[in-house]
Short mmCIF file of C-alpha atoms and ligand atoms in Angstrom, two decimals:
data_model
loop_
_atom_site.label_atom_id
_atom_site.label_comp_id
_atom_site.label_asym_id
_atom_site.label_seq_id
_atom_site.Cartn_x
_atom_site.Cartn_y
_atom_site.Cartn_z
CA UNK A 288 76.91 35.46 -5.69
CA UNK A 289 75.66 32.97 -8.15
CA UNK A 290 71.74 33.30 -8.42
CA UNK A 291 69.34 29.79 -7.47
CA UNK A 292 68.68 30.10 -11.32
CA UNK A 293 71.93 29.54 -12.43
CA UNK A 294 72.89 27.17 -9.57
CA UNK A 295 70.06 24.97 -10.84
CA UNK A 296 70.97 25.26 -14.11
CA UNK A 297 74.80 24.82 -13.60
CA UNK A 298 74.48 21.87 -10.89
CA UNK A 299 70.95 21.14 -10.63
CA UNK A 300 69.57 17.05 -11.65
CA UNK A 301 66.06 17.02 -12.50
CA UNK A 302 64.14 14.86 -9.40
CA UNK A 303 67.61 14.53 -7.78
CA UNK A 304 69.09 17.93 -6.94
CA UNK A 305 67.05 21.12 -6.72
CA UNK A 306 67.93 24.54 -5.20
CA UNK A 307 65.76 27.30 -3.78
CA UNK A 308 66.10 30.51 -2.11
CA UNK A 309 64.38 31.32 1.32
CA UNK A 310 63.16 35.25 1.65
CA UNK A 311 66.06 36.53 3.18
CA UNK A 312 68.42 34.70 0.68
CA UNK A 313 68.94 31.63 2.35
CA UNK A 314 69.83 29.40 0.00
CA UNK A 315 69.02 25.35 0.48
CA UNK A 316 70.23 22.03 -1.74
CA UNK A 317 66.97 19.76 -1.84
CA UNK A 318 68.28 16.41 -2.42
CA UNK A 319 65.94 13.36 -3.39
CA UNK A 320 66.94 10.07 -4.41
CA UNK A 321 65.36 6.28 -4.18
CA UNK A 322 68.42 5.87 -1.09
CA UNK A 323 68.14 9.28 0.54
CA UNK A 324 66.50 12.58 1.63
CA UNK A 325 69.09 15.88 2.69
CA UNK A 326 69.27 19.48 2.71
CA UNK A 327 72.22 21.18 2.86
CA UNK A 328 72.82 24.85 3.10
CA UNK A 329 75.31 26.85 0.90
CA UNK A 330 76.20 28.65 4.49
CA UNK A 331 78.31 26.98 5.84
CA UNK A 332 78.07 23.85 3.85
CA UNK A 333 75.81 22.22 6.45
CA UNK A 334 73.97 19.17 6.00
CA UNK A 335 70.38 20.33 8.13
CA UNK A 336 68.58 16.96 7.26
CA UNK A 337 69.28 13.61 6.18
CA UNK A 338 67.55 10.95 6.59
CA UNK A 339 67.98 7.29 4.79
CA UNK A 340 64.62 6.39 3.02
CA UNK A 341 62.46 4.03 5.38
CA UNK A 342 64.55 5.61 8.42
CA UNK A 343 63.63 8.10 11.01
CA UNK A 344 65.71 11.84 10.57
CA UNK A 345 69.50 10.93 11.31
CA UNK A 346 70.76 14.72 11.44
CA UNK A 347 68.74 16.95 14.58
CA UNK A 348 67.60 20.20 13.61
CA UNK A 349 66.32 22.40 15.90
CA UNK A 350 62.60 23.20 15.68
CA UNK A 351 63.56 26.77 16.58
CA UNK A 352 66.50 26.76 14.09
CA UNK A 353 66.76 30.04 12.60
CA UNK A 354 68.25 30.59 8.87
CA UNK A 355 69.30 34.34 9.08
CA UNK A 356 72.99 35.24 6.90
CA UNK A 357 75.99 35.09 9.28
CA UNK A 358 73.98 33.23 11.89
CA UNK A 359 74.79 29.82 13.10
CA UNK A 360 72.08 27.28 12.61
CA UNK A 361 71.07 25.27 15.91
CA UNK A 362 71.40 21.24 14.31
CA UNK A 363 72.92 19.78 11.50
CA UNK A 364 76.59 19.57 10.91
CA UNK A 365 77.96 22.76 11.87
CA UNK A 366 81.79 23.17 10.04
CA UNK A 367 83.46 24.28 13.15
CA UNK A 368 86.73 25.80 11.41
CA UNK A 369 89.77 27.02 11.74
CA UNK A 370 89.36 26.93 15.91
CA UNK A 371 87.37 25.33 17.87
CA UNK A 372 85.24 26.91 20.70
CA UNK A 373 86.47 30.52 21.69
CA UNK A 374 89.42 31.76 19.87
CA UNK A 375 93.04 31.37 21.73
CA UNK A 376 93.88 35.11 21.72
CA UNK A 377 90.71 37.60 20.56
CA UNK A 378 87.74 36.59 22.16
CA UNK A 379 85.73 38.79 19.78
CA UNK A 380 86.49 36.52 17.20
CA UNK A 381 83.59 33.59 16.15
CA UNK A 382 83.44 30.93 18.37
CA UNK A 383 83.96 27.73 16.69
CA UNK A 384 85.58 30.00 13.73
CA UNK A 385 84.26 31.62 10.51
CA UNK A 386 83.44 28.78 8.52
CA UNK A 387 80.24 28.15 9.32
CA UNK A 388 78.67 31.53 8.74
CA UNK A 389 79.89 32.43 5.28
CA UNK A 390 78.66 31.43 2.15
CA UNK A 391 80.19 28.65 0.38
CA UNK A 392 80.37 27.81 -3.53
CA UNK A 393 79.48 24.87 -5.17
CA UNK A 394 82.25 23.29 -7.19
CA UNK A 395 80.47 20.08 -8.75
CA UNK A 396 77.62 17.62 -8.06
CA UNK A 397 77.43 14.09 -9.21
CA UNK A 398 75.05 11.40 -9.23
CA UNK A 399 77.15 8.32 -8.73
CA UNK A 400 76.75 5.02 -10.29
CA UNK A 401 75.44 3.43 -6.82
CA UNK A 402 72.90 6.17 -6.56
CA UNK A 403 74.27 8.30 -4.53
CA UNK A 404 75.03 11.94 -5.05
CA UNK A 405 78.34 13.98 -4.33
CA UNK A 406 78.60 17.16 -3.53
CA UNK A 407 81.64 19.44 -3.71
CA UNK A 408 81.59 22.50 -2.26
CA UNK A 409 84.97 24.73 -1.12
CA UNK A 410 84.75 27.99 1.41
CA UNK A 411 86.23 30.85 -1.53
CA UNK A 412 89.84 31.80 0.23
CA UNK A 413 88.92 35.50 -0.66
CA UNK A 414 85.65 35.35 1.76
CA UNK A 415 88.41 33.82 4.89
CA UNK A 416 88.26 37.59 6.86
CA UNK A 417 92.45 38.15 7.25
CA UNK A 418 92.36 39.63 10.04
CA UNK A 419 90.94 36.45 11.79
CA UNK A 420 92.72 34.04 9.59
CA UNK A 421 96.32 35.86 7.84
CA UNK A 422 97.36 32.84 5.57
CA UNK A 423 96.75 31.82 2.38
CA UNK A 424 94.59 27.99 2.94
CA UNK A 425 91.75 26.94 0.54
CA UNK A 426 88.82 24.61 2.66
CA UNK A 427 86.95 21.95 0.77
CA UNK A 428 83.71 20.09 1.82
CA UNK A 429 82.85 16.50 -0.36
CA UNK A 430 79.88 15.51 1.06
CA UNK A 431 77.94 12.21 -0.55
CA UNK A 432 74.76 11.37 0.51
CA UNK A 433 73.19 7.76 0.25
CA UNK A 434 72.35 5.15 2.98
CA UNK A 435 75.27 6.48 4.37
CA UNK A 436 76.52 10.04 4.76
CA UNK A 437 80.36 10.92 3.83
CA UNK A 438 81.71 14.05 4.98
CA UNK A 439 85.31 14.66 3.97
CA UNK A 440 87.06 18.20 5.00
CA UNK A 441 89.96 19.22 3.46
CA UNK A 442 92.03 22.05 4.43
CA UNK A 443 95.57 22.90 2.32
CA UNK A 444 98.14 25.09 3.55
CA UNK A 445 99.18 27.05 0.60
CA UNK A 446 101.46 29.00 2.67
CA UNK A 447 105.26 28.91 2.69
CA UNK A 448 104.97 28.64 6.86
CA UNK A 449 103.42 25.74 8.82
CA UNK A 450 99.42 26.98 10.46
CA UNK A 451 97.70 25.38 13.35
CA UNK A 452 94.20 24.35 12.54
CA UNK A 453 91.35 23.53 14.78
CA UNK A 454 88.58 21.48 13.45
CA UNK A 455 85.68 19.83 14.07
CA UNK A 456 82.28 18.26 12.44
CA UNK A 457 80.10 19.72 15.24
CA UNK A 458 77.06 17.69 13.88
CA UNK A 459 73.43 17.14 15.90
CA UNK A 460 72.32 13.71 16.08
CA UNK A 461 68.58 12.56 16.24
CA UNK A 462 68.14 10.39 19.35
CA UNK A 463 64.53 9.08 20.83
CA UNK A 464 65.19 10.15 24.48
CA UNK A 465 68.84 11.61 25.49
CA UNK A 466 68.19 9.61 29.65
CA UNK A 467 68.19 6.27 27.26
CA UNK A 468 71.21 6.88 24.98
CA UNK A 469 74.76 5.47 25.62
CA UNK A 470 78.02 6.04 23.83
CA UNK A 471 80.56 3.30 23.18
CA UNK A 472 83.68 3.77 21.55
CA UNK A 473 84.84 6.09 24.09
CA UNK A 474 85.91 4.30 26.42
CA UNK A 475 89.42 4.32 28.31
CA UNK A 476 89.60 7.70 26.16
CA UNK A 477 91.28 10.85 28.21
CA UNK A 478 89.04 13.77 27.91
CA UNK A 479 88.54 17.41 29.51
CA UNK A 480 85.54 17.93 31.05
CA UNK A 481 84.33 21.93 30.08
CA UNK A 482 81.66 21.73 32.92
CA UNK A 483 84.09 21.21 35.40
CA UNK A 484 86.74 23.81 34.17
CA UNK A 485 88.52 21.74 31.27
CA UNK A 486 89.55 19.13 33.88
CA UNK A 487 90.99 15.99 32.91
CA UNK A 488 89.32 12.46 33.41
CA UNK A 489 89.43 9.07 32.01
CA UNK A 490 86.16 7.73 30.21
CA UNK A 491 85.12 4.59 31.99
CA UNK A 492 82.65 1.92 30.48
CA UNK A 493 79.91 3.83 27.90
CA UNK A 494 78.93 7.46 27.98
CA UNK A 495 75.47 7.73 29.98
CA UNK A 496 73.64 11.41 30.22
CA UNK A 497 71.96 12.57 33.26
CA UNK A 498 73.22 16.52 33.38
CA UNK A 499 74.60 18.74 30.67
CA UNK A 500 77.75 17.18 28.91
CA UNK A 501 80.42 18.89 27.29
CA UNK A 502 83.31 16.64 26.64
CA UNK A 503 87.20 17.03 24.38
CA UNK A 504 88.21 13.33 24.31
CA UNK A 505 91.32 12.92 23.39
CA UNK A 506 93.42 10.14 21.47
CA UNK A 507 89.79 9.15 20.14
CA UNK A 508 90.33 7.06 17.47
CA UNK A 509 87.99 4.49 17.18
CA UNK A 510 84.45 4.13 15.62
CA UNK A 511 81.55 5.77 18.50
CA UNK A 512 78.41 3.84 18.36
CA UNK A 513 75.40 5.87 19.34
CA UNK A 514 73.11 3.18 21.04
CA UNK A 515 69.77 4.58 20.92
CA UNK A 516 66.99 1.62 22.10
CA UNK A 517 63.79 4.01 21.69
CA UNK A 518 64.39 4.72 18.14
CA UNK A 519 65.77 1.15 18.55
CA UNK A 520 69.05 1.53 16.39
CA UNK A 521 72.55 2.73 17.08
CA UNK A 522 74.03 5.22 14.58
CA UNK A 523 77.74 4.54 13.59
CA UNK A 524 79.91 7.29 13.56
CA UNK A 525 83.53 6.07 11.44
CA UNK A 526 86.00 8.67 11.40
CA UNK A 527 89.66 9.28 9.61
CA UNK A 528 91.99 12.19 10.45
CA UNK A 529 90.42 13.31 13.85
CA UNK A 530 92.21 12.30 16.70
CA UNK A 531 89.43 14.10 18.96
CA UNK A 532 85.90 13.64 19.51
CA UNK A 533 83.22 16.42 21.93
CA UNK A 534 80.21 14.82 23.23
CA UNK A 535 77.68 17.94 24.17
CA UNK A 536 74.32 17.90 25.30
CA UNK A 537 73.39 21.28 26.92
CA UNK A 538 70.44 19.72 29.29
CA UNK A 539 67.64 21.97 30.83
CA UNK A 540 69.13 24.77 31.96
CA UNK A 541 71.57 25.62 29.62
CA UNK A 542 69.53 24.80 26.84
CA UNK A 543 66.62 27.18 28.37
CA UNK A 544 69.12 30.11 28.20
CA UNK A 545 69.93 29.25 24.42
CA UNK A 546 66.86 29.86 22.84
CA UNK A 547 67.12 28.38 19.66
CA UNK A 548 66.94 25.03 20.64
CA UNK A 549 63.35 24.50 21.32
CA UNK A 550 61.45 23.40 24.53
CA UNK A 551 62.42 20.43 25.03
CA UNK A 552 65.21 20.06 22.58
CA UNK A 553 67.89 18.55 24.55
CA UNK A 554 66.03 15.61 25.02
CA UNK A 555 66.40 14.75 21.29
CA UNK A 556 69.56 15.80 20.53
CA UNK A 557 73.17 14.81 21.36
CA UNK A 558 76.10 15.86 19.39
CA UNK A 559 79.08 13.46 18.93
CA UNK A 560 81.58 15.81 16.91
CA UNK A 561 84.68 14.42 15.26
CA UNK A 562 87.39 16.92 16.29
CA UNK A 563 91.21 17.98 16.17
CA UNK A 564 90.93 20.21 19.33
CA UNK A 565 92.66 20.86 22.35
CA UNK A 566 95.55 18.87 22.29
CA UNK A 567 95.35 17.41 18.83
CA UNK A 568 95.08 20.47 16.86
CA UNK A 569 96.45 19.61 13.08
CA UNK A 570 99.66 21.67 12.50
CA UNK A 571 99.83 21.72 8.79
CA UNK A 572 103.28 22.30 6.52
CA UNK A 573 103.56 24.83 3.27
CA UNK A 574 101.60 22.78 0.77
CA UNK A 575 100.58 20.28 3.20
CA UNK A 576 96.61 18.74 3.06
CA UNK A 577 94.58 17.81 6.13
CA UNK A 578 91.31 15.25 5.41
CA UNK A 579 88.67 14.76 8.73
CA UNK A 580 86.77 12.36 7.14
CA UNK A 581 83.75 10.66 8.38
CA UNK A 582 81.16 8.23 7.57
CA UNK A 583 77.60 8.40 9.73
CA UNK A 584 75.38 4.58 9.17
CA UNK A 585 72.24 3.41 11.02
CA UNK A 586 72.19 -0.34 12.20
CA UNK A 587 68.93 -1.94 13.70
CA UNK A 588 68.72 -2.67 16.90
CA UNK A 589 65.98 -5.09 16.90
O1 TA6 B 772 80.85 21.43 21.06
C1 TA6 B 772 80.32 21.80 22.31
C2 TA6 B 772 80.34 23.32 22.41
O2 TA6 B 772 81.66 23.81 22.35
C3 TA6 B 772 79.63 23.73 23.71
O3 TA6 B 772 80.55 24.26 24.65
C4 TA6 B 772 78.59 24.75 23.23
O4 TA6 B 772 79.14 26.05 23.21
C5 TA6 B 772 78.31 24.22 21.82
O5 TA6 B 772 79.60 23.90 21.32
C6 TA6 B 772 77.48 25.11 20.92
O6 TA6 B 772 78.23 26.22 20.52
P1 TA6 B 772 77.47 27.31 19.58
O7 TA6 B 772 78.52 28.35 19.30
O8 TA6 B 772 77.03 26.59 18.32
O9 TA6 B 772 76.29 27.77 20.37
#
């Protein structure tokens, strides 16, 4: 694995870009620019803070968020890849998939004439453990971060047989008080609800939360607005390629048994996670490329 030394001097930008090592070898990408503040770590490729400058924290991360190798990290923008929840067939497999707890490599990184800075990072096919995962696929992550945050995963089938893929951008939003928050965009949608046994409903009028929520819409195409009037702004979630999106929040109890999402956690968080799952899993052709694309933006609400 390529040392913090040579990843700073390889890919590092003086007062932009900076990387560093935590004790156990956790290692973060300190961004810094006039539009933005991130961190994004190479496991995983996950985004664990953004935040546009002048604006409260975007991404959630979990105040009891631990960084330990093949751990998943509680907040951010978990790369849920190439299932979602349990596996189909070998329930000692990862939930949400492999991709999230292995190291990823950086390919480049680019400040961009409007300021902003692109990062391109790819999950190295020889780390994908075959006996999870038997084909031949390569997974890239762009990521640019500016007012706005870009998030564009691309999976290839290399293989001369078709593969099913599920996805998803499992990412943690900062909200002022989850009882407040409504989601529009959702509605009309199908979805299963996986607190009542993966039964199907039909969203009516915006999303309110008043219990733990754990939601597979389906045929969701559109933008979701996260209206959020403590924090007094709604975030805009625009997606491409994801014809599914889970709403989650784990409320008291489930988020008590957790234990690495804090005391009173839930209340902060809510995850809005654009998805090919259930239903829309991608099924990809030899040679064949799959973008899930999306574009997070804050609007005032004042
Ligand atoms: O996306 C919602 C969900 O599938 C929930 O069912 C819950 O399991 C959540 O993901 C978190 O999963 P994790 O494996 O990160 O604890």
């Amino acid at each position: 694995m390529t040392t913090v030394a040579e990843l700073n001097r390889l890919h590092g930008l003086p007062g932009r870009v900076h990387f560093h090592e935590e004790p156990d070898g956790f290692v973060f990408i300190a961004i810094t620019t006039p539009l933005a503040t991130a961190q994004i770590t190479l496991q995983g490729a996950q985004i664990t803070q953004w935040a546009p400058l002048g604006a409260q924290p975007v991404i959630w991360l979990s105040d009891a968020a631990t960084f330990r190798p093949g751990k998943s990290i509680r907040g951010g923008t978990p790369v849920c890849w190439p299932w979602f929840g349990p596996h189909a067939l070998n329930s000692q497999f990862p939930a949400h998939g492999f991709a999230r707890t292995l190291p990823w490599e950086i390919l480049t990184v680019q400040e961009q004439n409007d300021g902003t800075i692109r990062i391109e990072l790819h999950l190295p096919p020889e780390s994908m453990p075959k006996d999870q995962w038997p084909h031949d696929t390569t997974l890239h992550c762009d990521i640019t971060i500016g007012t706005q945050l870009d998030i564009n995963l691309i999976t290839l089938n290399r293989d001369d047989h078709p593969i099913t893929v599920g996805q998803a951008l499992h990412t943690y939003f900062r909200i002022g008080d989850i009882q407040q928050v409504r989601l529009t965009g959702l509605e009309d949608c199908p979805y299963l609800d996986k607190t009542l046994n993966g039964q199907r409903f039909s969203q009516s009028g915006p999303v309110h939360f008043s219990q733990e929520t754990d939601r597979i819409y389906l045929d969701s195409r559109r933008d979701i607005l996260i209206e959020d009037p403590l924090l007094q702004r709604r975030i805009r979630i625009i997606k491409s390629g994801s014809a599914s999106t889970v709403v989650w929040n784990p409320w008291i109890e489930k988020a008590a048994k957790m234990g690495d999402l804090g005391d009173q956690g839930y209340l902060t968080m809510v995850c809005v996670e654009n998805a090919n799952a259930a239903d829309d899993v991608v099924q990809l052709g030899p040679d064949q490329a799959h973008h899930l694309r999306v574009r997070y933006c804050i609007e005032s609400l004042a």
